[in-house]
Amino acid sequence: MDIIFIKRLITTSIGRKAVMAVSGLLLGGFMLVHLAENLLLFKGEPAYNTWVDLLISNPVTPFMEAGLLALFIGHIITGVWVRIEDFLNAPRGYEARRWQGGRTAGSATMLYTAAAILAYLAYHLLTFRFVDHSMGFYQMVTAAFRSPVFVAVYISGSLALALHLSHGMQSAFQTLGVNHPKYTPLIKAGGLAVAVTMTGFALISLYYLAGIDLKAAEAGYQVVVIK
Ligand code: HEM
């Protein structure tokens, strides 16, 4: 990547949209991997703790985290920038016509769902990432999800994430010029499938709130009970 290319990514409208699209797709990929990791909660304490301990002790992880942070920052900055540009360049009466012309709930609420996801992420990192982990990751997560307030935040956040991705994934491909009569319906369906998958985060929290892990323990599965 030469310096002129990087300059174009920042100084041109199409460059900023490309950064927003690529960072959005990579963040969507991270969300799928993160969900898969957290589905290990269903396998119980040893499986989950072994995986997270392995992850945080990996010397590559700090670099991955720095990359992830750069993706979030790049996505937020270009997203806000593009939205302001679109607003300034929009013809009069555009706001009133937001729901016309094929707009969906996902596309019309992108800015609101983005703000909700940011708040959800901040809450998530403050309660799970930047805390003392000495009790063990599984115990920490399980204890948190026994609280109905915590679960309500996770359900709302996961739904906001699903709505955001229901438009974001297909829009990113469109921005990058992947537009073909044969593949566009597939891309739309794939984007929607990724979006719906995000409700998995809400399901994990409901699983613990409903005490299904405890019922599984009665049926003979290994489980940790936190008082
Ligand atoms: C059931 C829901 C979830 C659970 C149980 C969960 C669990 C965790 C845990 C235990 C960590 C800390 C790992 C560490 O200290 O290194 C973490 C980190 C993180 N989570 Fe989640 N998470 C969930 C949902 C989400 C969602 C919906 C998002 C995004 C909106 C998200 C984004 C992140 C990020 C960015 C990190 C920091 C990554 C890192 O430090 O490697 N998580 N999560």
Short mmCIF file of C-alpha atoms and ligand atoms in Angstrom, two decimals:
data_model
loop_
_atom_site.label_atom_id
_atom_site.label_comp_id
_atom_site.label_asym_id
_atom_site.label_seq_id
_atom_site.Cartn_x
_atom_site.Cartn_y
_atom_site.Cartn_z
CA MET A 1 0.00 0.00 0.00
CA ASP A 2 1.61 3.25 -1.02
CA ILE A 3 1.03 6.57 0.68
CA ILE A 4 -1.12 7.93 -2.22
CA PHE A 5 -3.50 4.98 -1.91
CA ILE A 6 -3.85 5.50 1.86
CA LYS A 7 -4.40 9.24 1.28
CA ARG A 8 -7.18 8.43 -1.22
CA LEU A 9 -8.89 6.16 1.30
CA ILE A 10 -9.22 9.07 3.70
CA THR A 11 -9.61 12.09 1.43
CA THR A 12 -12.16 10.80 -1.10
CA SER A 13 -15.79 9.95 -0.45
CA ILE A 14 -15.50 6.57 -2.22
CA GLY A 15 -12.35 5.79 -0.20
CA ARG A 16 -14.13 6.48 3.10
CA LYS A 17 -17.08 4.31 2.00
CA ALA A 18 -14.67 1.49 1.11
CA VAL A 19 -13.02 1.72 4.55
CA MET A 20 -16.46 1.63 6.18
CA ALA A 21 -17.48 -1.41 4.08
CA VAL A 22 -14.29 -3.45 4.58
CA SER A 23 -14.05 -2.71 8.33
CA GLY A 24 -17.78 -3.55 8.69
CA LEU A 25 -17.34 -6.91 6.94
CA LEU A 26 -14.30 -7.78 9.07
CA LEU A 27 -16.16 -6.79 12.25
CA GLY A 28 -19.06 -9.00 11.12
CA GLY A 29 -16.53 -11.84 10.76
CA PHE A 30 -15.24 -11.15 14.28
CA MET A 31 -18.81 -11.28 15.62
CA LEU A 32 -19.34 -14.74 14.07
CA VAL A 33 -16.08 -16.04 15.56
CA HIS A 34 -16.87 -14.45 18.95
CA LEU A 35 -20.32 -16.06 18.97
CA ALA A 36 -18.80 -19.45 18.12
CA GLU A 37 -16.34 -19.02 21.02
CA ASN A 38 -19.14 -18.18 23.41
CA LEU A 39 -21.26 -21.13 22.30
CA LEU A 40 -18.58 -23.13 24.16
CA LEU A 41 -20.41 -21.97 27.31
CA PHE A 42 -22.93 -24.71 26.49
CA LYS A 43 -20.13 -27.28 26.82
CA GLY A 44 -19.51 -26.19 30.40
CA GLU A 45 -16.75 -24.68 32.51
CA PRO A 46 -13.65 -26.69 31.47
CA ALA A 47 -14.21 -26.23 27.72
CA TYR A 48 -14.94 -22.49 27.99
CA ASN A 49 -12.17 -21.61 30.44
CA THR A 50 -9.60 -23.70 28.57
CA TRP A 51 -10.39 -21.86 25.33
CA VAL A 52 -10.42 -18.32 26.81
CA ASP A 53 -7.24 -18.98 28.83
CA LEU A 54 -5.56 -20.26 25.67
CA LEU A 55 -6.69 -17.17 23.80
CA ILE A 56 -5.52 -14.58 26.31
CA SER A 57 -2.15 -16.30 26.83
CA ASN A 58 -1.45 -16.37 23.09
CA PRO A 59 1.29 -13.81 22.25
CA VAL A 60 -0.52 -12.95 18.99
CA THR A 61 -3.72 -11.90 20.83
CA PRO A 62 -2.60 -8.35 21.78
CA PHE A 63 -1.90 -7.66 18.08
CA MET A 64 -5.32 -9.05 17.12
CA GLU A 65 -6.90 -6.83 19.78
CA ALA A 66 -5.06 -3.77 18.42
CA GLY A 67 -6.31 -4.67 14.92
CA LEU A 68 -9.85 -5.07 16.25
CA LEU A 69 -9.68 -1.68 17.95
CA ALA A 70 -8.44 -0.10 14.71
CA LEU A 71 -11.36 -1.69 12.84
CA PHE A 72 -13.89 -0.34 15.35
CA ILE A 73 -12.37 3.16 15.27
CA GLY A 74 -12.08 3.16 11.46
CA HIS A 75 -15.66 1.95 11.08
CA ILE A 76 -17.09 4.51 13.50
CA ILE A 77 -15.16 7.49 12.09
CA THR A 78 -15.91 6.70 8.43
CA GLY A 79 -19.53 5.78 9.28
CA VAL A 80 -20.21 9.14 10.96
CA TRP A 81 -18.30 11.02 8.25
CA VAL A 82 -20.18 9.35 5.36
CA ARG A 83 -23.50 9.94 7.13
CA ILE A 84 -22.77 13.66 7.60
CA GLU A 85 -21.73 13.95 3.92
CA ASP A 86 -24.89 12.14 2.77
CA PHE A 87 -26.99 14.43 4.97
CA LEU A 88 -25.34 17.60 3.65
CA ASN A 89 -25.64 16.45 0.02
CA ALA A 90 -29.18 15.06 0.29
CA PRO A 91 -31.96 16.83 -1.63
CA ARG A 92 -34.58 18.73 0.41
CA GLY A 93 -37.26 16.53 1.98
CA TYR A 94 -34.98 13.48 2.04
CA GLU A 95 -35.59 12.84 5.75
CA ALA A 96 -39.37 12.68 5.17
CA ARG A 97 -38.85 10.13 2.37
CA ARG A 98 -36.54 7.88 4.38
CA TRP A 99 -39.01 4.99 4.43
CA GLN A 100 -39.85 5.23 0.75
CA GLY A 101 -38.01 3.65 -2.16
CA GLY A 102 -37.25 0.21 -0.75
CA ARG A 103 -35.82 1.29 2.60
CA THR A 104 -35.96 -1.36 5.31
CA ALA A 105 -36.10 -1.11 9.10
CA GLY A 106 -32.38 -1.95 9.11
CA SER A 107 -31.34 0.75 6.64
CA ALA A 108 -33.52 3.49 8.18
CA THR A 109 -32.16 2.91 11.69
CA MET A 110 -28.42 2.40 11.01
CA LEU A 111 -27.31 5.40 13.07
CA TYR A 112 -29.51 4.49 16.06
CA THR A 113 -28.50 0.83 16.05
CA ALA A 114 -24.85 1.91 15.73
CA ALA A 115 -25.18 4.08 18.86
CA ALA A 116 -26.93 1.24 20.72
CA ILE A 117 -24.18 -1.26 19.75
CA LEU A 118 -21.49 1.18 20.91
CA ALA A 119 -23.18 1.56 24.31
CA TYR A 120 -23.66 -2.23 24.51
CA LEU A 121 -20.01 -2.84 23.64
CA ALA A 122 -18.79 -0.32 26.24
CA TYR A 123 -20.97 -2.00 28.90
CA HIS A 124 -19.78 -5.44 27.78
CA LEU A 125 -16.07 -4.56 27.94
CA LEU A 126 -16.45 -2.80 31.31
CA THR A 127 -18.14 -5.86 32.83
CA PHE A 128 -16.22 -8.71 31.13
CA ARG A 129 -12.94 -7.41 29.75
CA PHE A 130 -11.56 -4.75 32.10
CA VAL A 131 -12.26 -6.63 35.34
CA ASP A 132 -10.52 -9.08 37.63
CA HIS A 133 -10.68 -12.53 35.97
CA SER A 134 -9.36 -14.51 38.94
CA MET A 135 -12.74 -16.23 39.54
CA GLY A 136 -12.51 -17.76 36.03
CA PHE A 137 -14.24 -16.65 32.80
CA TYR A 138 -17.04 -19.21 32.94
CA GLN A 139 -17.95 -18.25 36.50
CA MET A 140 -17.84 -14.54 35.66
CA VAL A 141 -20.15 -14.91 32.63
CA THR A 142 -22.56 -17.31 34.38
CA ALA A 143 -22.87 -15.07 37.45
CA ALA A 144 -23.55 -11.99 35.28
CA PHE A 145 -26.30 -13.72 33.27
CA ARG A 146 -28.28 -14.64 36.38
CA SER A 147 -29.30 -10.95 36.51
CA PRO A 148 -32.47 -10.05 34.53
CA VAL A 149 -31.17 -6.48 34.01
CA PHE A 150 -27.94 -7.80 32.51
CA VAL A 151 -29.88 -10.16 30.24
CA ALA A 152 -32.24 -7.33 29.17
CA VAL A 153 -29.20 -5.28 28.09
CA TYR A 154 -27.83 -8.26 26.14
CA ILE A 155 -31.13 -9.00 24.40
CA SER A 156 -31.57 -5.33 23.37
CA GLY A 157 -27.92 -5.08 22.28
CA SER A 158 -28.06 -8.31 20.27
CA LEU A 159 -31.27 -7.23 18.51
CA ALA A 160 -29.66 -3.86 17.65
CA LEU A 161 -26.65 -5.76 16.28
CA ALA A 162 -28.90 -8.05 14.19
CA LEU A 163 -30.84 -5.06 12.78
CA HIS A 164 -27.60 -3.19 11.99
CA LEU A 165 -26.12 -6.18 10.14
CA SER A 166 -29.40 -6.93 8.31
CA HIS A 167 -28.61 -3.88 6.18
CA GLY A 168 -24.87 -3.45 6.80
CA MET A 169 -23.61 -6.73 5.33
CA GLN A 170 -25.33 -6.47 1.94
CA SER A 171 -24.70 -2.72 1.77
CA ALA A 172 -20.95 -3.31 2.26
CA PHE A 173 -20.83 -5.68 -0.73
CA GLN A 174 -22.75 -3.16 -2.82
CA THR A 175 -20.30 -0.40 -1.87
CA LEU A 176 -17.42 -2.63 -2.93
CA GLY A 177 -19.10 -3.10 -6.30
CA VAL A 178 -20.14 -6.73 -5.86
CA ASN A 179 -23.33 -6.39 -7.86
CA HIS A 180 -24.49 -9.22 -10.06
CA PRO A 181 -28.00 -10.50 -10.91
CA LYS A 182 -26.88 -14.01 -9.99
CA TYR A 183 -24.96 -13.27 -6.77
CA THR A 184 -26.82 -10.28 -5.27
CA PRO A 185 -29.77 -12.38 -3.99
CA LEU A 186 -27.26 -14.81 -2.46
CA ILE A 187 -25.36 -11.95 -0.79
CA LYS A 188 -28.62 -10.53 0.56
CA ALA A 189 -29.64 -13.92 1.96
CA GLY A 190 -26.17 -14.46 3.45
CA GLY A 191 -26.20 -11.00 5.09
CA LEU A 192 -29.60 -11.71 6.56
CA ALA A 193 -28.44 -15.11 7.85
CA VAL A 194 -25.44 -13.47 9.59
CA ALA A 195 -27.79 -10.87 11.09
CA VAL A 196 -30.22 -13.47 12.43
CA THR A 197 -27.29 -15.50 13.81
CA MET A 198 -26.42 -12.52 16.07
CA THR A 199 -29.52 -13.24 18.15
CA GLY A 200 -27.42 -16.18 19.39
CA PHE A 201 -25.84 -13.75 21.90
CA ALA A 202 -29.32 -13.10 23.34
CA LEU A 203 -30.04 -16.85 23.45
CA ILE A 204 -26.87 -17.53 25.47
CA SER A 205 -27.90 -14.99 28.10
CA LEU A 206 -31.48 -16.35 28.24
CA TYR A 207 -30.08 -19.87 28.68
CA TYR A 208 -28.43 -18.84 31.95
CA LEU A 209 -31.26 -16.61 33.16
CA ALA A 210 -33.71 -19.49 32.70
CA GLY A 211 -31.29 -21.75 34.63
CA ILE A 212 -31.21 -24.31 31.83
CA ASP A 213 -27.59 -25.05 32.74
CA LEU A 214 -28.76 -26.00 36.24
CA LYS A 215 -31.46 -28.28 34.81
CA ALA A 216 -28.79 -29.83 32.56
CA ALA A 217 -26.72 -30.43 35.69
CA GLU A 218 -29.63 -32.35 37.23
CA ALA A 219 -29.61 -34.48 34.09
CA GLY A 220 -25.97 -35.32 34.74
CA TYR A 221 -24.00 -32.63 32.89
CA GLN A 222 -21.10 -30.90 34.67
CA VAL A 223 -21.94 -27.37 35.81
CA VAL A 224 -20.82 -24.66 38.22
CA VAL A 225 -23.36 -23.20 40.66
CA ILE A 226 -22.71 -19.67 41.88
CA LYS A 227 -24.47 -18.41 45.00
C1 HEM B 1 -23.27 -13.89 25.10
C2 HEM B 1 -22.64 -12.77 24.80
C3 HEM B 1 -21.16 -12.55 25.00
C4 HEM B 1 -20.29 -13.16 25.86
C5 HEM B 1 -20.57 -14.26 26.89
C6 HEM B 1 -18.99 -12.55 25.66
C7 HEM B 1 -17.84 -12.85 26.36
C8 HEM B 1 -16.67 -12.14 26.32
C9 HEM B 1 -15.56 -12.29 27.21
C10 HEM B 1 -15.51 -13.28 28.37
C11 HEM B 1 -14.59 -11.41 26.85
C12 HEM B 1 -13.25 -11.14 27.55
C13 HEM B 1 -12.09 -11.87 26.96
C14 HEM B 1 -10.79 -11.27 27.47
O1 HEM B 1 -10.73 -10.77 28.59
O2 HEM B 1 -9.83 -11.28 26.70
C15 HEM B 1 -15.09 -10.70 25.68
C16 HEM B 1 -14.38 -9.74 24.98
C17 HEM B 1 -14.90 -9.00 23.93
N1 HEM B 1 -16.17 -9.04 23.44
FE1 HEM B 1 -17.62 -10.33 24.03
N2 HEM B 1 -19.10 -11.62 24.65
C18 HEM B 1 -20.42 -11.57 24.23
C19 HEM B 1 -20.96 -10.73 23.25
C20 HEM B 1 -20.27 -9.74 22.57
C21 HEM B 1 -20.84 -8.83 21.62
C22 HEM B 1 -22.30 -8.86 21.17
C23 HEM B 1 -19.84 -8.01 21.18
C24 HEM B 1 -19.89 -6.88 20.18
C25 HEM B 1 -20.90 -6.04 20.08
C26 HEM B 1 -18.63 -8.41 21.85
C27 HEM B 1 -17.40 -7.83 21.66
C28 HEM B 1 -16.28 -8.13 22.40
C29 HEM B 1 -14.99 -7.48 22.20
C30 HEM B 1 -14.66 -6.42 21.15
C31 HEM B 1 -14.13 -8.04 23.15
C32 HEM B 1 -12.65 -7.71 23.36
C33 HEM B 1 -11.88 -8.67 22.49
C34 HEM B 1 -10.59 -9.02 23.09
O3 HEM B 1 -10.17 -8.38 24.05
O4 HEM B 1 -10.00 -9.98 22.58
N3 HEM B 1 -18.92 -9.46 22.70
N4 HEM B 1 -16.36 -11.17 25.39
#
